[in-house]
CSV table of C-alpha atoms and ligand atoms in Angstrom, one decimal:
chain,number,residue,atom,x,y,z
A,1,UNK,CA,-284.9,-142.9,62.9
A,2,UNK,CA,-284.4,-146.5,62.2
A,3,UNK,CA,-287.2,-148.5,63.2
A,4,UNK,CA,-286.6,-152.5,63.2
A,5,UNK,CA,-289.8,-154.6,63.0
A,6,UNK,CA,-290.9,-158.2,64.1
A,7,UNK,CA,-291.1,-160.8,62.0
A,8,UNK,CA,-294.8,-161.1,62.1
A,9,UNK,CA,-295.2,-157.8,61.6
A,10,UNK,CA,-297.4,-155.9,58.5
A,11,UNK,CA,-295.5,-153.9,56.8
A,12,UNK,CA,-298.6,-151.6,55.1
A,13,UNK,CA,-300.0,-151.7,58.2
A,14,UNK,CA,-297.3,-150.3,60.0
A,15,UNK,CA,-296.6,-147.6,57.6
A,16,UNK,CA,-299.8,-146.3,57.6
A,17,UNK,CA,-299.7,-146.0,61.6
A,18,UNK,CA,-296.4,-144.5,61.0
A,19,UNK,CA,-297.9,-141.9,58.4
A,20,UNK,CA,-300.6,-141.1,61.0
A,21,UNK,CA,-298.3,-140.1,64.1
A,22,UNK,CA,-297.2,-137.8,61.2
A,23,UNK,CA,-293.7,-139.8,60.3
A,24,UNK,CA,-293.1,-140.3,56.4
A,25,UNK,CA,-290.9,-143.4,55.8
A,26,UNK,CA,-288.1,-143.3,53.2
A,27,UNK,CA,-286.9,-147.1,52.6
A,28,UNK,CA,-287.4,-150.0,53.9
A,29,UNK,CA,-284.3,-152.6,53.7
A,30,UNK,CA,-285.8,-156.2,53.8
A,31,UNK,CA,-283.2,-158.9,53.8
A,32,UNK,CA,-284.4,-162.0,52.5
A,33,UNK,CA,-283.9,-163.6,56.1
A,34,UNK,CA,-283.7,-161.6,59.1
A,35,UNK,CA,-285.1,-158.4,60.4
A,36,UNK,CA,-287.0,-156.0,58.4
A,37,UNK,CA,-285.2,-152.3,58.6
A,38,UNK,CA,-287.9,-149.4,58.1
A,39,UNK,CA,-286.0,-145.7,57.7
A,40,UNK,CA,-287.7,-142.5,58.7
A,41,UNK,CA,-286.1,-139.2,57.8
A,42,UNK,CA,-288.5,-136.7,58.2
A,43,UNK,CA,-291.4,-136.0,59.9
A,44,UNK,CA,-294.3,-133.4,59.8
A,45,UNK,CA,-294.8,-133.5,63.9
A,46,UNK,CA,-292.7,-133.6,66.3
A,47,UNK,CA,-291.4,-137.3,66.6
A,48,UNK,CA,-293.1,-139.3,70.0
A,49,UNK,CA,-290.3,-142.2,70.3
A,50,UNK,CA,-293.0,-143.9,72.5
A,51,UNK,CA,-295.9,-143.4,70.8
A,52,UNK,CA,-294.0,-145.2,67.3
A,53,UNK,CA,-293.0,-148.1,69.9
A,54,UNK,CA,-296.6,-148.8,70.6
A,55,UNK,CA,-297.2,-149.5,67.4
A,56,UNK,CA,-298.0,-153.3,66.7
A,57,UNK,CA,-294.6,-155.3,65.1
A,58,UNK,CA,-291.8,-152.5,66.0
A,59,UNK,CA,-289.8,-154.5,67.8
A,60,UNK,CA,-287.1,-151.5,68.5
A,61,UNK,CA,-286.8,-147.8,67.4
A,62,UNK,CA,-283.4,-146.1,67.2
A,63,UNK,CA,-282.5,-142.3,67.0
A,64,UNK,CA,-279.5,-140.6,65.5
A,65,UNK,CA,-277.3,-139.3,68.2
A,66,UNK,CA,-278.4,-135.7,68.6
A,67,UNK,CA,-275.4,-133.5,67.2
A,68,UNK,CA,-276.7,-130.6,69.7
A,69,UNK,CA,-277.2,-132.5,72.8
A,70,UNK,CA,-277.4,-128.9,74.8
A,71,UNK,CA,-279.6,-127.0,72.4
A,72,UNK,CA,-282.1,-130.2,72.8
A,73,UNK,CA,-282.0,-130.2,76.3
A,74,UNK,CA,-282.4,-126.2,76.7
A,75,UNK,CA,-285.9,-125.7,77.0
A,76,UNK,CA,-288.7,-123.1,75.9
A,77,UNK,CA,-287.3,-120.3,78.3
A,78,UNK,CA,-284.9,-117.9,78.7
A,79,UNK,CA,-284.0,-116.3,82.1
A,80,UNK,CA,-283.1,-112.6,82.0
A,81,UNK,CA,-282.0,-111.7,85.8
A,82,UNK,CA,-286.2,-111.6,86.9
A,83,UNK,CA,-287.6,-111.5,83.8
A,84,UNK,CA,-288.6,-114.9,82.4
A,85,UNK,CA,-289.0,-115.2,78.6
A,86,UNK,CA,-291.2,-117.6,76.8
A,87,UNK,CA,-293.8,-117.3,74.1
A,88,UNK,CA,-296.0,-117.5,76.7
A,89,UNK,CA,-294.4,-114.1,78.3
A,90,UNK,CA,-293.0,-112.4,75.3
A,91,UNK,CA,-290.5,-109.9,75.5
A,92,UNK,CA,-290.8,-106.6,73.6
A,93,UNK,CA,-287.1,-105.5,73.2
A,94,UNK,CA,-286.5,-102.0,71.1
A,95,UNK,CA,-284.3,-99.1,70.5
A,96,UNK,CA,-282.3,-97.4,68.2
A,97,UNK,CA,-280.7,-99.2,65.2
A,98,UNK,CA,-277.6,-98.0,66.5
A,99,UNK,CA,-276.8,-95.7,69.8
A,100,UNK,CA,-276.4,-92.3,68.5
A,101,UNK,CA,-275.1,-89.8,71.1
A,102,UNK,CA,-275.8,-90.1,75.5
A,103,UNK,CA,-278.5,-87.4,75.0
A,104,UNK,CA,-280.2,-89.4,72.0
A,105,UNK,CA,-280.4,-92.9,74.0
A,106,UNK,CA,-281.3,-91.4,77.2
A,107,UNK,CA,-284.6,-89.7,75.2
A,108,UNK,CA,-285.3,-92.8,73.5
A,109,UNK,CA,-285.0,-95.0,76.2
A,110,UNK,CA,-287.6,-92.7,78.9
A,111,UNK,CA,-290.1,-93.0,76.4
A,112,UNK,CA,-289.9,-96.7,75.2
A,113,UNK,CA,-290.2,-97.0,79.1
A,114,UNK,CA,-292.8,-94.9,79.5
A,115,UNK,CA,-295.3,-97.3,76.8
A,116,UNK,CA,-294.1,-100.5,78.8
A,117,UNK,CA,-290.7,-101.6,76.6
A,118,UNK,CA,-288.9,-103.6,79.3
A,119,UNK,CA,-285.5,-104.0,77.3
A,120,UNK,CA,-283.7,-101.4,75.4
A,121,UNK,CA,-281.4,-102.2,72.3
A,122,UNK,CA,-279.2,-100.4,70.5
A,123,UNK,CA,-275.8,-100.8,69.0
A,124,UNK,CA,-272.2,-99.4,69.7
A,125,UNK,CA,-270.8,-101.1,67.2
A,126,UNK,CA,-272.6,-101.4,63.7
A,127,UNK,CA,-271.9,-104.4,61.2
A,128,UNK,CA,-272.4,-102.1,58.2
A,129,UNK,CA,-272.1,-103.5,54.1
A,130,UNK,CA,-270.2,-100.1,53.6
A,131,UNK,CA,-267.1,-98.9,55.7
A,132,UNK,CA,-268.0,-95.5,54.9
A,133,UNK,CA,-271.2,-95.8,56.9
A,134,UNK,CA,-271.6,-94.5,60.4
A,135,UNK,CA,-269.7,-97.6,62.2
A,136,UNK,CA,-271.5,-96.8,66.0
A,137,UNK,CA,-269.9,-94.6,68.7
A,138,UNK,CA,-268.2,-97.4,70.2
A,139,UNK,CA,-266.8,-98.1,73.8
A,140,UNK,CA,-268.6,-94.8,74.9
A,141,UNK,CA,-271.6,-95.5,73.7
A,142,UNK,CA,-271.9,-98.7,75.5
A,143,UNK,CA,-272.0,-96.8,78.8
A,144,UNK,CA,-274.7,-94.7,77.8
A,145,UNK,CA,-276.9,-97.4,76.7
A,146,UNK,CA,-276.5,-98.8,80.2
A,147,UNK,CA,-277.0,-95.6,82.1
A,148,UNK,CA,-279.9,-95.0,79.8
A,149,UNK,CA,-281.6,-98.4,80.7
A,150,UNK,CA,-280.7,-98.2,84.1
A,151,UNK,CA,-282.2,-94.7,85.0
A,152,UNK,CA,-285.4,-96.3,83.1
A,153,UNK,CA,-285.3,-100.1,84.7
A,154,UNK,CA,-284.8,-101.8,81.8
A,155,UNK,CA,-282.5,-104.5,80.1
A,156,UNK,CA,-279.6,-103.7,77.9
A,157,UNK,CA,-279.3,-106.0,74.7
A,158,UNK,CA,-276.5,-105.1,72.7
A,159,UNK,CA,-274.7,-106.4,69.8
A,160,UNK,CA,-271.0,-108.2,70.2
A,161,UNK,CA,-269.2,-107.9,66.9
A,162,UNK,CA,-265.5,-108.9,68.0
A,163,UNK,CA,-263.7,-111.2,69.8
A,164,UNK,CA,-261.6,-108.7,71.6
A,165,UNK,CA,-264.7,-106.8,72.5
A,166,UNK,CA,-266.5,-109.4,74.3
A,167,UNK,CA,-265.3,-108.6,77.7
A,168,UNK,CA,-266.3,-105.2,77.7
A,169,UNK,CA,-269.7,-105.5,76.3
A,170,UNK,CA,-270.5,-108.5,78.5
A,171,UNK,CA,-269.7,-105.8,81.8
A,172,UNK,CA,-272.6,-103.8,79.7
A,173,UNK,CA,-275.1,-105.6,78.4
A,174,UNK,CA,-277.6,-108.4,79.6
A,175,UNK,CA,-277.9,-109.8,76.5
A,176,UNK,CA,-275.2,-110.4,74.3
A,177,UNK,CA,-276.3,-110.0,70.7
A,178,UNK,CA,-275.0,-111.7,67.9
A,179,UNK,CA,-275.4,-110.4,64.4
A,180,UNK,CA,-276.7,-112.2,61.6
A,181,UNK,CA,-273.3,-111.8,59.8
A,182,UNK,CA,-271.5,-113.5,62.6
A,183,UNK,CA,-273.5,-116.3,63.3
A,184,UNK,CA,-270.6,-118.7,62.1
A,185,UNK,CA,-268.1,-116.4,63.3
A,186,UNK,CA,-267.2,-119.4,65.9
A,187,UNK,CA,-264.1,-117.7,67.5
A,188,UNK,CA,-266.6,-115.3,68.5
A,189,UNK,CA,-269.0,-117.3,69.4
A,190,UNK,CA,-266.4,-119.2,71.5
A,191,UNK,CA,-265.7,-115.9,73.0
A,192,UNK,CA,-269.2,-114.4,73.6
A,193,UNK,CA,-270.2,-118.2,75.3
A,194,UNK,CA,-267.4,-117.7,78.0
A,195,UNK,CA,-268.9,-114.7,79.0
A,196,UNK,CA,-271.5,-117.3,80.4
A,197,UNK,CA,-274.2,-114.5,79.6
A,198,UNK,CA,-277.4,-115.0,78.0
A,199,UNK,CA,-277.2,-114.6,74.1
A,200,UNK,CA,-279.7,-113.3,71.1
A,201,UNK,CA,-278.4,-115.5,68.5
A,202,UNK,CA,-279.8,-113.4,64.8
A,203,UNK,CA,-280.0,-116.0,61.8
A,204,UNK,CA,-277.3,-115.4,59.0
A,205,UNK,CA,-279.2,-114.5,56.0
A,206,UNK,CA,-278.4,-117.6,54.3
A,207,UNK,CA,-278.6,-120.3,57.2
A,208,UNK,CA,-280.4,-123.4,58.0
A,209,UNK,CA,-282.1,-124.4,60.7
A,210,UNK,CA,-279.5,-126.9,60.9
A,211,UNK,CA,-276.6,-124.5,61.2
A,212,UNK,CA,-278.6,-122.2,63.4
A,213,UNK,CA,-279.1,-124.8,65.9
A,214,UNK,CA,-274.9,-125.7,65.5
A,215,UNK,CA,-274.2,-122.2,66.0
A,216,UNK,CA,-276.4,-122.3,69.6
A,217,UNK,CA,-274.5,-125.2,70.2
A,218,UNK,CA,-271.2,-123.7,70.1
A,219,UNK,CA,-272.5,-121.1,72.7
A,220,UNK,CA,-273.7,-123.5,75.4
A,221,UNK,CA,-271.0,-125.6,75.1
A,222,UNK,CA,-268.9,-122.7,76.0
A,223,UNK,CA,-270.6,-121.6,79.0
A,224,UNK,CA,-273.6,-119.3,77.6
A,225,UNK,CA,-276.5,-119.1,80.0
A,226,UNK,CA,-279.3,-119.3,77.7
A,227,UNK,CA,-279.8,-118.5,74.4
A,228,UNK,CA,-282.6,-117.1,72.5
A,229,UNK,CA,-282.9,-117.4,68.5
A,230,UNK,CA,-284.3,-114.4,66.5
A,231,UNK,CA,-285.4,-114.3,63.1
A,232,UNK,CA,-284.9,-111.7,61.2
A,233,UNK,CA,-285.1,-112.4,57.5
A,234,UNK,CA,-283.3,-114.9,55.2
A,235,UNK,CA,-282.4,-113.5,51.9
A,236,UNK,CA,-285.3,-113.9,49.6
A,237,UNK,CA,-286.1,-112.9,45.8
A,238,UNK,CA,-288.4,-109.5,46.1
A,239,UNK,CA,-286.7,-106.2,46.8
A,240,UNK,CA,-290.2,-104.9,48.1
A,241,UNK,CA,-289.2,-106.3,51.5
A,242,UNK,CA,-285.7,-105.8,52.8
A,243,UNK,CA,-285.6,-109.6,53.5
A,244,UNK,CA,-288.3,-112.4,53.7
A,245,UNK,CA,-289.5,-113.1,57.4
A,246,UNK,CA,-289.5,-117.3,57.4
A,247,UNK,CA,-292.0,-117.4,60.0
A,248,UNK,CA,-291.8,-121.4,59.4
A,249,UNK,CA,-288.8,-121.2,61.4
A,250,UNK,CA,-290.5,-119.5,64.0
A,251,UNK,CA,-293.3,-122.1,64.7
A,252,UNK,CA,-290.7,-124.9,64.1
A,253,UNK,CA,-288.2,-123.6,67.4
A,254,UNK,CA,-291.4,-122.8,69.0
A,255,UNK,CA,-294.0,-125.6,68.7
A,256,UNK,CA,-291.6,-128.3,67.5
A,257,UNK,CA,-288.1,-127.4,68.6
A,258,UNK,CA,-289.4,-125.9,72.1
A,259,UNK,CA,-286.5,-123.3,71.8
A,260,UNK,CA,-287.2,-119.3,72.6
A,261,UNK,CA,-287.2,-118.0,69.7
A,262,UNK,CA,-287.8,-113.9,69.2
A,263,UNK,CA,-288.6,-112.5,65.6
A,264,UNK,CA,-287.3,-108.7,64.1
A,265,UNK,CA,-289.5,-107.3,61.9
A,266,UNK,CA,-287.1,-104.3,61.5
A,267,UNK,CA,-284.4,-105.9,59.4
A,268,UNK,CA,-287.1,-108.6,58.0
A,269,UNK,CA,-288.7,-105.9,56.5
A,270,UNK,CA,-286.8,-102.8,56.2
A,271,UNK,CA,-290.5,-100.9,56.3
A,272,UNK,CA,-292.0,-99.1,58.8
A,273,UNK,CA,-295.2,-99.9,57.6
A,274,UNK,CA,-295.4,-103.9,58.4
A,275,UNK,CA,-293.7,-104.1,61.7
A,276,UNK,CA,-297.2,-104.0,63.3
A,277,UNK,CA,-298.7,-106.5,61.1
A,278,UNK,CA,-295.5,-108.9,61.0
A,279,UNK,CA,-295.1,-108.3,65.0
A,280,UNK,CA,-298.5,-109.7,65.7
A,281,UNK,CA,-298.2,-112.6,63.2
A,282,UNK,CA,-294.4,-113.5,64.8
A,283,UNK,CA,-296.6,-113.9,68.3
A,284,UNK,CA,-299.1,-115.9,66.6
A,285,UNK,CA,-296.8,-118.3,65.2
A,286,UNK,CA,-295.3,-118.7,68.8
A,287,UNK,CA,-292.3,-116.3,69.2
A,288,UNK,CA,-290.9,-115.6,72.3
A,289,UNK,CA,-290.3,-112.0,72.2
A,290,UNK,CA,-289.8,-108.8,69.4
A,291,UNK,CA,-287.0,-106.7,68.6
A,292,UNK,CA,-287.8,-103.2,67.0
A,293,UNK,CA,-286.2,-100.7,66.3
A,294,UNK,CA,-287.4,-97.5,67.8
A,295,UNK,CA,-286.1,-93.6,67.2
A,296,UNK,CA,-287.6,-90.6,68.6
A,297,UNK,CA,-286.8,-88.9,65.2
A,298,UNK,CA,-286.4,-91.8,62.3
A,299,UNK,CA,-285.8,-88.9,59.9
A,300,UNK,CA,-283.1,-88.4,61.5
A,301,UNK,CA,-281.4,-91.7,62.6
A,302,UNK,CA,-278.2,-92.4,61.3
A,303,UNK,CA,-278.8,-95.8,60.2
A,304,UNK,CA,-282.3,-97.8,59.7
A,305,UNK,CA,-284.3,-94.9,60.2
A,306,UNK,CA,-286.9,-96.1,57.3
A,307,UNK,CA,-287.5,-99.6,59.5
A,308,UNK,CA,-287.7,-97.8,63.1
A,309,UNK,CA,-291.2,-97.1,64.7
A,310,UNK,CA,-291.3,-94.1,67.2
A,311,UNK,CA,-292.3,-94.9,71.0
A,312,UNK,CA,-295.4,-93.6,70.3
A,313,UNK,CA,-296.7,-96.1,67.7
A,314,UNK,CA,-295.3,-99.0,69.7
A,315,UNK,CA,-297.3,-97.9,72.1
A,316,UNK,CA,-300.2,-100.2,70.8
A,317,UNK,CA,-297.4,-103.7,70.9
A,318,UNK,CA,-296.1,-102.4,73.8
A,319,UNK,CA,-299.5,-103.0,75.6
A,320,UNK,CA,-300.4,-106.4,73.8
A,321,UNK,CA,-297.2,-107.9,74.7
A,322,UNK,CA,-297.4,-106.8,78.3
A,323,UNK,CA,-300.8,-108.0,78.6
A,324,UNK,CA,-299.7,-111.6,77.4
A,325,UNK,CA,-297.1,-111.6,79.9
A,326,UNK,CA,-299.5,-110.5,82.8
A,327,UNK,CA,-301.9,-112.9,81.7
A,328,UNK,CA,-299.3,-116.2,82.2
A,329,UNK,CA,-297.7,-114.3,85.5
A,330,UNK,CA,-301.8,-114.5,86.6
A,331,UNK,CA,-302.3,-117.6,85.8
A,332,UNK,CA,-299.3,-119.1,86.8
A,333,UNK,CA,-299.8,-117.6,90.6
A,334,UNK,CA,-303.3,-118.8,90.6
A,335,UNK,CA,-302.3,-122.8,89.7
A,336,UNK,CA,-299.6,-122.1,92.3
A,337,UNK,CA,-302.1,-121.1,94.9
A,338,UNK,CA,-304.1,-123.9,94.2
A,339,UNK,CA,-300.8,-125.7,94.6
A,340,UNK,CA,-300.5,-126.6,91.1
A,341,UNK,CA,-297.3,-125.1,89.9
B,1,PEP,C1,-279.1,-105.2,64.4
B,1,PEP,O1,-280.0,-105.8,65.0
B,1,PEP,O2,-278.7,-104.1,64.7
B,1,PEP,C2,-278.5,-105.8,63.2
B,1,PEP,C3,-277.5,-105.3,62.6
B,1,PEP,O3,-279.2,-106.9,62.7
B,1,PEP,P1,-278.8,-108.1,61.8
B,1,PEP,O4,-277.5,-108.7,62.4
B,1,PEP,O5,-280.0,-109.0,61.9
B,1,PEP,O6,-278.6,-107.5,60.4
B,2,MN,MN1,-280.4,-101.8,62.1
């Protein structure tokens, strides 16, 4: 931000009302005639254009052009057919790591439904570091994931990993998910934004915020619906967790960014034993949502098993979420009654 002052104006005095909106200047370019040129590069609140105009001696205030015009002008929400998604009414997505068999996703899926999960996951094809891992059952399995989610009346999230494969999972799915690895794969992000469905954009290990928000970009501007963000660990330095959970990021799309963001303590943490804990601190910090993974028989999953809880101890998220979601549904109707909203 470039802010341009009088030439009556205080400089101190100006910096310190600067400093209190929260906006930390950087230089200040003072010809020895003519206007004084004040830069701003960061700020530690969201930036109120007006409020730094108000400010006695700014004479003008000029913004960068926003390189993500349509990530800016997306909003806090994310519409999934009739189910809205906003921190406010967080959305409690889980399943299998990967879709193991039609019998396996069609036990897993009855039960998530039965605590209250309102959108299954799972994936037919799996981005795994080895080839000689289980890869996912493929174009089959996407059907079963569908059938599954459809005999229980819940939403299909599923991950895209090719190009070539977009069509078919886009016929699938509800949600488009794309993997951490691919997050700059832009041919398929290209791809998976013509399919003009809503996307789960995962953070690459390694990205920015900055290239996050790029990478949303490239999906609206290619016809994507919506898009929702989800953390799920950035590489960090301690092998006790599987990755480090930047839930920074997550209050930054949320409070400062307005952007649904949902968080995945599964691959943040690679444990079990803090998806609870991590899941109720991702709300807290204003995510929009949860993906877990969830297996009947973790012992027995062929990937991720050691990060999955079973329906039965999501039970306990299952009902907090749902209750935060009733809550804004309640008090949205009542400020609509009162014809409010
Ligand atoms: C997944 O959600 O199945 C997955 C592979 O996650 P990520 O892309 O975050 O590693
Ligand atoms: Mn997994």
């Amino acid at each position: 931000m470039i802010i341009t002052l009088a030439p009556e104006a205080e400089l101190q005095r100006v910096r310190a009302e600067l400093t209190r909106l929260g906006l930390w200047v950087d230089s200040v370019e003072r010809a020895p005639t003519g206007p004084v040129h004040v830069l701003v590069g960061r700020g530690s609140t969201a930036v109120c254009v007006a409020e730094v105009q108000r400010i006695a001696g700014v004479q003008s205030v000029s913004t960068p052009e926003t390189k993500h015009p349509l990530v800016d002008g997306h909003g806090p929400e994310l519409r999934l057919g009739d189910l809205l998604v906003s921190t406010r009414r967080p959305l409690l997505i889980a399943g299998p790591c990967a879709v193991e068999s039609e019998s396996q996703i069609e036990r897993i899926a009855a039960k998530l439904a039965r605590v209250g999960v309102l959108a299954l996951r799972g994936g037919a094809f799996k981005p795994r570091t080895s080839p000689y891992e289980f890869q996912g059952a493929g174009k089959q399995a996407l059907s079963w994931l569908r059938a599954a989610a459809d005999a229980h009346g819940m939403k299909v999230v599923t991950e895209v990993m090719s190009e070539a494969d977009t069509a078919l999972v886009a016929e699938h799915a509800d949600v488009l998910q794309v993997g951490s690895r691919n997050m700059q794969n832009f041919a398929l992000l290209k791809a998976v934004g013509a399919s003009a469905k809503p996307v789960l954009l995962k953070r690459s290990m390694s990205a920015t915020i900055d290239e996050w928000l790029h990478a949303a970009e490239y999906l609206l501007s290619h016809g994507a619906s919506g898009v929702a963000f989800c953390e799920r660990g950035i590489r960090g330095f301690d092998g006790s967790t599987r990755n480090l959970l930047d839930l920074g990021a997550v209050a930054l799309l949320a409070e400062v960014h307005r952007l649904p963001v949902l968080v995945d303590p599964s691959h943040a943490s690679g444990r079990r034993d803090l998806i609870l804990p991590l899941s109720r601190a991702a709300l807290a910090a204003g995510a929009a949502g949860l993906m877990i993974e969830a297996h009947d028989e973790p012992e027995a999953a062929l990937s991720d098993g050691a990060q999955a809880l079973t329906p039965q101890a999501l039970a306990p998220l299952a009902r907090e979420v749902n209750e935060r979601r009733r809550r804004d549904s309640g008090a949205r109707s009542a400020l609509a009654q009162e014809g409010i909203a």
